[in-house]
Amino acid sequence: MSSQVEPIDNEEDETWFASAAKIYPMEVKGRFRKIKWIILFITLGIYYFTPFIRWDRGPLLPDQAVLVDFERKRGYFFFLEIWPQEVYYLAGLLIIAAVGLFLMNAIAGRLWCGYLCPQTVWTDLFFRIEHMVEGDRRKRMALDKQPWNAQKILKKGTKHFLWLMIAWWTGGAWVLYFSDAPTLVYDLATGQAAFSAYLWIGILTFTTYSLAGHMREQVCVYMCPWPRIQAALTDEHALNVTYRYDRGEPRGRLKENKKRIAEGLPAGDCIDCNQCVHACPTGVDIRKGSQLDCIQCGLCIDACDAIMNKVGKPTGLIAYDTDVNIERRERGEKEVYRLIRPRTVIYTAVIAAIAGVMLYAQLNRSMTDLSVVHDRNPLYVLQSDGAYRNGYALRLLNKHNNEQNFTLSVEDMPEGSVLEVVGVHRTASDVVKDTAITLSVDADTTRSVRALVFSPPGVEMPGSKPMSFKLVNTETGETTIISDFFRAPGK
Amino acid sequence: MAEHKKEIDQVTGIETTGHEWDGLKELNNPLPKWWLYIFYGSIIWSIAYWILMPSWPLVNGYTKGLLNYSQRAVATEEFDVAAAERAKVGEKLMEASLEEIRDTPALLEFAMAQGKVAFGDNCAPCHGTGATGFEGYPNLQDDSWIWGGDLDTLATTISYGVRAEHDETRFAEMPAFGRDELLEKDEIIQVSNYVGSVAGLPVQDGVDLEAGKVIFEENCASCHMENAKGDMETGSPNLTAPTYLYGKSVENIIAQVNAPRHGVMPAWIDRLGETTVKSLAVYVHSLGGGQ
């Protein structure tokens, strides 16, 4: 009975804190290892070299394909240019990324963790360096145990130097996304770059070196929230890296199991060689079932398949499988794989819907925009001739790379209404007040103007009359209409 | 220390803490060591912080820290940098005429922004945040002006004020026709009703408007003009305007003729400087009532 158990208190033999046991993963060869290498080369290649891709946007704009320009408040992605007003694209991308993660989970568990997560990719690269310098699992374990000597110092020193170089390059590539890459590389090398650039390189060098070199699986087990969320989101039809205990148990050494078979006792295919445990980068035993520490990278599948081939048994003792299928096989039923389930359909639909909306918005993205804010105090002013005047703050956006001319007018106002824009020069012929006004906006910028709208003198106006501002590009004819209201004291 | 029995969780083989919630028992897994080291690191950081940064409140003030850091000093510094940045555009404002400022988009945008802030800080207490004024404080939104509403006139009014303590201030005072016994009580009622009739107000019963007109022509027209539309040169209000500074009713006109109130607007030029006054003039003009 738990009620008899007292909360524990300070006892000498209790350990409150424990050092993480160092994990020495064995290198494996196989299908999943190959997939992981290909993904590693592609993702790191994208990360390290994208800033150097050029993209011609004309003389006024930067020619870097992917650039976040904080100074001029623009984001560039190949043919896309994003203004701060369009930050909802970023929100859309983040929603797609989140639902994409859920979809991956519904299909095959922790695909993200095992193959795509930067923590996994960089840790894999760092393991590879460690393997090259210090040798495989047994050699590394022996090296750590042996006393310090010149050879150990050389090996450890080389490893940490290479790690730091990769970490430094990681930080260096990061800052290139925020400034013209070739110029920044030159400035960094000659010590002329901004302090913030060096600071960010320093920060990312530190995080890469410590997270990929030293923290490794501790990041996944203790720091990352995704394993907890993933465990709550998953279902029985999601493919997971699974030890098929229906086939493997009872496990036993090869000889023991042969003896058991000879005696007519049941014997599984698992020969308890522990290669799956030795290959695991997070140090788990997959035979205990799916667990929080397992990032489902598939390396234990490669390790086990190699052994199964050697002992002449079919591969796939550890494989992507579902709990449902294990139970079905035990009952002698046929395996089922249900890729199309409500949750995969819904996740796909959500991604498609958001992507569709973003694509539509992008294809119909106006090169011109107008924002209108009605004066709040006062809402209207009575003129001495009996007209009512309303004031509006307008902001015109010109996303073209050259100066554009626009005609501004008001719509849905009674005959004889007048539009004025403060500071727009009028010639003598304009004295007969016209309702359209020509405005120019410089290339790739905005212009704020104050507009005044006068109702015709003596015409009774409702308390709030819907009206709109119409902005027409005089060259292209592109039209933007923004609705607002004209206020007067009436009901 | 109370004796306690160790309880081992059967599934994991790990000791429990004895805490139980709805049948779920908490395992007593040890925390990783690095977690502990981060905690120690935070303690060291906080001690370093106490020494370097302002941190401990004292009876009279606080510990300043070795770095002598002060957010106030940083803010002041940033304020000075911004002021120097503004001064660059400010120089252009000094050189440009008010019309040039209004017609140059970059200068106009700057003047409007500066004028808006200066208005909120200095003018809004009397003229209101929306510049619509109050009784006795002119409405700057409408197109009725006492001294004139073009750019240069506005700049002059803002610079030197009205009836202010400045040598060049605008000055106009209406005689106190009642208090100083320049007109009889009946005459005041007659002339006030006449003015009300010109301004479109209902007049009081049994008042001789013709007599009022004669009194107006003899006493008032020299400043307010024959047609009662006033004269901005001398700061004489237009009596036919839709609104009156001290309220538009015959009673208010009688009170004003009897013993006029004379509001004061301070001179701002010495306090705000020419650049800000120019921005204010452009801003007030842009509200919509400018001429």
mmCIF file of N, CA and C in Angstrom, chain A residues 62-149:
data_model
loop_
_atom_site.group_PDB
_atom_site.id
_atom_site.type_symbol
_atom_site.label_atom_id
_atom_site.label_comp_id
_atom_site.label_asym_id
_atom_site.label_seq_id
_atom_site.Cartn_x
_atom_site.Cartn_y
_atom_site.Cartn_z
ATOM 1 N N PRO A 62 18.826 43.873 -53.439
ATOM 2 C CA PRO A 62 19.916 42.918 -53.251
ATOM 3 C C PRO A 62 19.778 41.724 -54.195
ATOM 4 N N ASP A 63 20.924 41.137 -54.582
ATOM 5 C CA ASP A 63 20.882 40.029 -55.534
ATOM 6 C C ASP A 63 21.109 38.684 -54.843
ATOM 7 N N GLN A 64 20.836 38.632 -53.532
ATOM 8 C CA GLN A 64 20.980 37.361 -52.808
ATOM 9 C C GLN A 64 19.648 36.628 -52.834
ATOM 10 N N ALA A 65 19.700 35.329 -53.176
ATOM 11 C CA ALA A 65 18.451 34.591 -53.381
ATOM 12 C C ALA A 65 17.627 34.506 -52.100
ATOM 13 N N VAL A 66 18.296 34.195 -50.980
ATOM 14 C CA VAL A 66 17.577 34.088 -49.706
ATOM 15 C C VAL A 66 18.210 35.078 -48.736
ATOM 16 N N LEU A 67 17.434 36.054 -48.331
ATOM 17 C CA LEU A 67 17.998 37.125 -47.508
ATOM 18 C C LEU A 67 16.914 37.689 -46.602
ATOM 19 N N VAL A 68 17.246 37.840 -45.328
ATOM 20 C CA VAL A 68 16.366 38.555 -44.403
ATOM 21 C C VAL A 68 17.041 39.888 -44.134
ATOM 22 N N ASP A 69 16.479 40.946 -44.690
ATOM 23 C CA ASP A 69 17.111 42.255 -44.622
ATOM 24 C C ASP A 69 16.416 43.076 -43.538
ATOM 25 N N PHE A 70 16.994 43.040 -42.312
ATOM 26 C CA PHE A 70 16.347 43.746 -41.196
ATOM 27 C C PHE A 70 16.425 45.253 -41.382
ATOM 28 N N GLU A 71 17.525 45.707 -41.957
ATOM 29 C CA GLU A 71 17.724 47.152 -42.075
ATOM 30 C C GLU A 71 16.652 47.787 -42.959
ATOM 31 N N ARG A 72 16.388 47.135 -44.108
ATOM 32 C CA ARG A 72 15.396 47.680 -45.029
ATOM 33 C C ARG A 72 14.039 47.010 -44.844
ATOM 34 N N LYS A 73 13.942 46.145 -43.861
ATOM 35 C CA LYS A 73 12.671 45.509 -43.493
ATOM 36 C C LYS A 73 12.048 44.748 -44.660
ATOM 37 N N ARG A 74 12.870 43.880 -45.278
ATOM 38 C CA ARG A 74 12.348 43.054 -46.366
ATOM 39 C C ARG A 74 12.874 41.625 -46.194
ATOM 40 N N GLY A 75 12.042 40.668 -46.627
ATOM 41 C CA GLY A 75 12.508 39.293 -46.700
ATOM 42 C C GLY A 75 12.516 38.865 -48.155
ATOM 43 N N TYR A 76 13.613 38.214 -48.601
ATOM 44 C CA TYR A 76 13.695 37.764 -49.986
ATOM 45 C C TYR A 76 13.845 36.259 -50.014
ATOM 46 N N PHE A 77 13.058 35.595 -50.875
ATOM 47 C CA PHE A 77 13.201 34.161 -51.084
ATOM 48 C C PHE A 77 13.020 33.926 -52.576
ATOM 49 N N PHE A 78 14.148 33.803 -53.277
ATOM 50 C CA PHE A 78 14.148 33.653 -54.732
ATOM 51 C C PHE A 78 13.226 34.702 -55.359
ATOM 52 N N PHE A 79 12.113 34.260 -55.968
ATOM 53 C CA PHE A 79 11.244 35.218 -56.660
ATOM 54 C C PHE A 79 10.296 35.950 -55.714
ATOM 55 N N LEU A 80 10.310 35.589 -54.435
ATOM 56 C CA LEU A 80 9.384 36.232 -53.498
ATOM 57 C C LEU A 80 10.056 37.398 -52.784
ATOM 58 N N GLU A 81 9.271 38.440 -52.544
ATOM 59 C CA GLU A 81 9.732 39.529 -51.690
ATOM 60 C C GLU A 81 8.638 39.768 -50.665
ATOM 61 N N ILE A 82 8.999 39.690 -49.406
ATOM 62 C CA ILE A 82 7.995 39.809 -48.344
ATOM 63 C C ILE A 82 8.224 41.107 -47.580
ATOM 64 N N TRP A 83 7.164 41.894 -47.451
ATOM 65 C CA TRP A 83 7.201 43.125 -46.657
ATOM 66 C C TRP A 83 6.751 42.803 -45.233
ATOM 67 N N PRO A 84 7.080 43.684 -44.280
ATOM 68 C CA PRO A 84 6.617 43.427 -42.907
ATOM 69 C C PRO A 84 5.095 43.293 -42.834
ATOM 70 N N GLN A 85 4.382 44.007 -43.735
ATOM 71 C CA GLN A 85 2.918 43.925 -43.746
ATOM 72 C C GLN A 85 2.442 42.531 -44.132
ATOM 73 N N GLU A 86 3.350 41.705 -44.692
ATOM 74 C CA GLU A 86 2.928 40.394 -45.187
ATOM 75 C C GLU A 86 3.475 39.263 -44.325
ATOM 76 N N VAL A 87 3.682 39.568 -43.052
ATOM 77 C CA VAL A 87 4.311 38.577 -42.178
ATOM 78 C C VAL A 87 3.405 37.371 -41.971
ATOM 79 N N TYR A 88 2.127 37.479 -42.410
ATOM 80 C CA TYR A 88 1.224 36.330 -42.292
ATOM 81 C C TYR A 88 1.711 35.147 -43.133
ATOM 82 N N TYR A 89 2.537 35.398 -44.137
ATOM 83 C CA TYR A 89 3.141 34.274 -44.871
ATOM 84 C C TYR A 89 3.971 33.417 -43.917
ATOM 85 N N LEU A 90 4.693 34.103 -43.033
ATOM 86 C CA LEU A 90 5.522 33.393 -42.051
ATOM 87 C C LEU A 90 4.627 32.566 -41.123
ATOM 88 N N ALA A 91 3.519 33.194 -40.686
ATOM 89 C CA ALA A 91 2.576 32.472 -39.827
ATOM 90 C C ALA A 91 2.064 31.239 -40.551
ATOM 91 N N GLY A 92 1.734 31.387 -41.834
ATOM 92 C CA GLY A 92 1.247 30.262 -42.626
ATOM 93 C C GLY A 92 2.272 29.151 -42.720
ATOM 94 N N LEU A 93 3.543 29.543 -42.964
ATOM 95 C CA LEU A 93 4.608 28.544 -43.060
ATOM 96 C C LEU A 93 4.764 27.788 -41.742
ATOM 97 N N LEU A 94 4.657 28.516 -40.629
ATOM 98 C CA LEU A 94 4.818 27.873 -39.319
ATOM 99 C C LEU A 94 3.674 26.898 -39.047
ATOM 100 N N ILE A 95 2.459 27.280 -39.462
ATOM 101 C CA ILE A 95 1.316 26.371 -39.268
ATOM 102 C C ILE A 95 1.516 25.114 -40.113
ATOM 103 N N ILE A 96 1.962 25.310 -41.376
ATOM 104 C CA ILE A 96 2.216 24.155 -42.244
ATOM 105 C C ILE A 96 3.289 23.270 -41.619
ATOM 106 N N ALA A 97 4.335 23.890 -41.067
ATOM 107 C CA ALA A 97 5.423 23.124 -40.452
ATOM 108 C C ALA A 97 4.895 22.300 -39.283
ATOM 109 N N ALA A 98 4.042 22.901 -38.444
ATOM 110 C CA ALA A 98 3.511 22.197 -37.275
ATOM 111 C C ALA A 98 2.625 21.034 -37.710
ATOM 112 N N VAL A 99 1.707 21.307 -38.637
ATOM 113 C CA VAL A 99 0.799 20.236 -39.073
ATOM 114 C C VAL A 99 1.578 19.178 -39.848
ATOM 115 N N GLY A 100 2.633 19.619 -40.573
ATOM 116 C CA GLY A 100 3.497 18.677 -41.268
ATOM 117 C C GLY A 100 4.147 17.708 -40.290
ATOM 118 N N LEU A 101 4.533 18.232 -39.149
ATOM 119 C CA LEU A 101 5.122 17.400 -38.095
ATOM 120 C C LEU A 101 4.096 16.370 -37.602
ATOM 121 N N PHE A 102 2.839 16.830 -37.423
ATOM 122 C CA PHE A 102 1.779 15.914 -36.980
ATOM 123 C C PHE A 102 1.544 14.830 -38.031
ATOM 124 N N LEU A 103 1.583 15.246 -39.314
ATOM 125 C CA LEU A 103 1.330 14.297 -40.388
ATOM 126 C C LEU A 103 2.426 13.232 -40.428
ATOM 127 N N MET A 104 3.692 13.686 -40.313
ATOM 128 C CA MET A 104 4.806 12.745 -40.263
ATOM 129 C C MET A 104 4.581 11.743 -39.134
ATOM 130 N N ASN A 105 4.156 12.250 -37.991
ATOM 131 C CA ASN A 105 3.939 11.408 -36.828
ATOM 132 C C ASN A 105 2.836 10.385 -37.083
ATOM 133 N N ALA A 106 1.775 10.822 -37.785
ATOM 134 C CA ALA A 106 0.669 9.911 -38.059
ATOM 135 C C ALA A 106 1.104 8.826 -39.032
ATOM 136 N N ILE A 107 2.055 9.147 -39.931
ATOM 137 C CA ILE A 107 2.488 8.157 -40.929
ATOM 138 C C ILE A 107 3.528 7.215 -40.321
ATOM 139 N N ALA A 108 4.593 7.792 -39.786
ATOM 140 C CA ALA A 108 5.678 6.931 -39.302
ATOM 141 C C ALA A 108 6.372 7.529 -38.098
ATOM 142 N N GLY A 109 5.608 7.847 -37.073
ATOM 143 C CA GLY A 109 6.183 8.221 -35.782
ATOM 144 C C GLY A 109 7.155 9.384 -35.883
ATOM 145 N N ARG A 110 8.386 9.151 -35.376
ATOM 146 C CA ARG A 110 9.291 10.281 -35.228
ATOM 147 C C ARG A 110 10.242 10.414 -36.415
ATOM 148 N N LEU A 111 9.655 10.503 -37.608
ATOM 149 C CA LEU A 111 10.458 10.731 -38.813
ATOM 150 C C LEU A 111 11.305 11.980 -38.661
ATOM 151 N N TRP A 112 10.685 13.010 -38.094
ATOM 152 C CA TRP A 112 11.406 14.274 -37.917
ATOM 153 C C TRP A 112 12.641 14.056 -37.036
ATOM 154 N N CYS A 113 12.404 13.410 -35.878
ATOM 155 C CA CYS A 113 13.496 13.225 -34.919
ATOM 156 C C CYS A 113 14.626 12.396 -35.517
ATOM 157 N N GLY A 114 14.269 11.339 -36.213
ATOM 158 C CA GLY A 114 15.282 10.388 -36.650
ATOM 159 C C GLY A 114 16.068 10.834 -37.862
ATOM 160 N N TYR A 115 15.477 11.679 -38.697
ATOM 161 C CA TYR A 115 16.137 11.961 -39.973
ATOM 162 C C TYR A 115 16.360 13.451 -40.238
ATOM 163 N N LEU A 116 15.441 14.308 -39.802
ATOM 164 C CA LEU A 116 15.435 15.689 -40.286
ATOM 165 C C LEU A 116 15.819 16.727 -39.242
ATOM 166 N N CYS A 117 15.629 16.421 -37.991
ATOM 167 C CA CYS A 117 15.872 17.424 -36.959
ATOM 168 C C CYS A 117 17.338 17.865 -36.987
ATOM 169 N N PRO A 118 17.606 19.187 -36.942
ATOM 170 C CA PRO A 118 18.996 19.654 -36.941
ATOM 171 C C PRO A 118 19.831 19.004 -35.844
ATOM 172 N N GLN A 119 19.227 18.745 -34.694
ATOM 173 C CA GLN A 119 19.962 18.104 -33.608
ATOM 174 C C GLN A 119 20.476 16.731 -34.053
ATOM 175 N N THR A 120 19.632 15.988 -34.757
ATOM 176 C CA THR A 120 20.013 14.663 -35.249
ATOM 177 C C THR A 120 21.065 14.768 -36.353
ATOM 178 N N VAL A 121 20.845 15.706 -37.285
ATOM 179 C CA VAL A 121 21.751 15.821 -38.434
ATOM 180 C C VAL A 121 23.148 16.228 -37.964
ATOM 181 N N TRP A 122 23.233 17.252 -37.117
ATOM 182 C CA TRP A 122 24.553 17.697 -36.661
ATOM 183 C C TRP A 122 25.208 16.658 -35.749
ATOM 184 N N THR A 123 24.389 16.006 -34.897
ATOM 185 C CA THR A 123 24.960 14.975 -34.027
ATOM 186 C C THR A 123 25.536 13.830 -34.862
ATOM 187 N N ASP A 124 24.817 13.471 -35.927
ATOM 188 C CA ASP A 124 25.303 12.433 -36.834
ATOM 189 C C ASP A 124 26.663 12.816 -37.426
ATOM 190 N N LEU A 125 26.750 14.079 -37.858
ATOM 191 C CA LEU A 125 28.003 14.567 -38.436
ATOM 192 C C LEU A 125 29.121 14.518 -37.388
ATOM 193 N N PHE A 126 28.806 14.905 -36.159
ATOM 194 C CA PHE A 126 29.809 14.909 -35.096
ATOM 195 C C PHE A 126 30.225 13.480 -34.720
ATOM 196 N N PHE A 127 29.255 12.537 -34.743
ATOM 197 C CA PHE A 127 29.593 11.120 -34.509
ATOM 198 C C PHE A 127 30.575 10.632 -35.565
ATOM 199 N N ARG A 128 30.326 11.062 -36.817
ATOM 200 C CA ARG A 128 31.159 10.626 -37.928
ATOM 201 C C ARG A 128 32.605 11.113 -37.718
ATOM 202 N N ILE A 129 32.747 12.374 -37.296
ATOM 203 C CA ILE A 129 34.076 12.944 -37.026
ATOM 204 C C ILE A 129 34.742 12.135 -35.912
ATOM 205 N N GLU A 130 33.947 11.868 -34.852
ATOM 206 C CA GLU A 130 34.484 11.132 -33.712
ATOM 207 C C GLU A 130 34.966 9.745 -34.154
ATOM 208 N N HIS A 131 34.178 9.113 -34.997
ATOM 209 C CA HIS A 131 34.521 7.790 -35.512
ATOM 210 C C HIS A 131 35.809 7.842 -36.339
ATOM 211 N N MET A 132 35.917 8.888 -37.190
ATOM 212 C CA MET A 132 37.098 9.013 -38.035
ATOM 213 C C MET A 132 38.361 9.213 -37.200
ATOM 214 N N VAL A 133 38.275 10.018 -36.149
ATOM 215 C CA VAL A 133 39.468 10.365 -35.373
ATOM 216 C C VAL A 133 39.789 9.283 -34.340
ATOM 217 N N GLU A 134 38.768 8.826 -33.616
ATOM 218 C CA GLU A 134 39.018 7.944 -32.475
ATOM 219 C C GLU A 134 38.723 6.475 -32.762
ATOM 220 N N GLY A 135 38.105 6.204 -33.900
ATOM 221 C CA GLY A 135 37.769 4.826 -34.206
ATOM 222 C C GLY A 135 36.377 4.463 -33.749
ATOM 223 N N ASP A 136 35.989 3.200 -33.952
ATOM 224 C CA ASP A 136 34.632 2.773 -33.645
ATOM 225 C C ASP A 136 34.462 2.524 -32.140
ATOM 226 N N ARG A 137 33.243 2.102 -31.815
ATOM 227 C CA ARG A 137 32.782 1.956 -30.429
ATOM 228 C C ARG A 137 33.840 1.432 -29.447
ATOM 229 N N ARG A 138 34.386 0.267 -29.736
ATOM 230 C CA ARG A 138 35.316 -0.356 -28.783
ATOM 231 C C ARG A 138 36.563 0.493 -28.593
ATOM 232 N N LYS A 139 37.073 1.030 -29.706
ATOM 233 C CA LYS A 139 38.285 1.851 -29.613
ATOM 234 C C LYS A 139 38.016 3.113 -28.798
ATOM 235 N N ARG A 140 36.844 3.696 -29.008
ATOM 236 C CA ARG A 140 36.510 4.931 -28.277
ATOM 237 C C ARG A 140 36.388 4.644 -26.777
ATOM 238 N N MET A 141 35.757 3.512 -26.465
ATOM 239 C CA MET A 141 35.613 3.152 -25.050
ATOM 240 C C MET A 141 36.981 2.930 -24.422
ATOM 241 N N ALA A 142 37.853 2.250 -25.173
ATOM 242 C CA ALA A 142 39.193 1.987 -24.655
ATOM 243 C C ALA A 142 39.970 3.295 -24.488
ATOM 244 N N LEU A 143 39.807 4.186 -25.462
ATOM 245 C CA LEU A 143 40.533 5.455 -25.405
ATOM 246 C C LEU A 143 40.119 6.268 -24.183
ATOM 247 N N ASP A 144 38.806 6.278 -23.893
ATOM 248 C CA ASP A 144 38.334 7.034 -22.727
ATOM 249 C C ASP A 144 38.859 6.441 -21.424
ATOM 250 N N LYS A 145 39.049 5.097 -21.422
ATOM 251 C CA LYS A 145 39.494 4.454 -20.186
ATOM 252 C C LYS A 145 40.987 4.615 -19.953
ATOM 253 N N GLN A 146 41.745 4.685 -21.025
ATOM 254 C CA GLN A 146 43.207 4.683 -20.876
ATOM 255 C C GLN A 146 43.695 5.990 -20.259
ATOM 256 N N PRO A 147 44.832 5.978 -19.579
ATOM 257 C CA PRO A 147 45.338 7.220 -18.999
ATOM 258 C C PRO A 147 45.777 8.195 -20.092
ATOM 259 N N TRP A 148 45.876 9.474 -19.698
ATOM 260 C CA TRP A 148 46.243 10.500 -20.685
ATOM 261 C C TRP A 148 47.684 10.309 -21.145
ATOM 262 N N ASN A 149 47.868 10.303 -22.432
ATOM 263 C CA ASN A 149 49.205 10.313 -23.001
ATOM 264 C C ASN A 149 49.167 11.148 -24.282
#
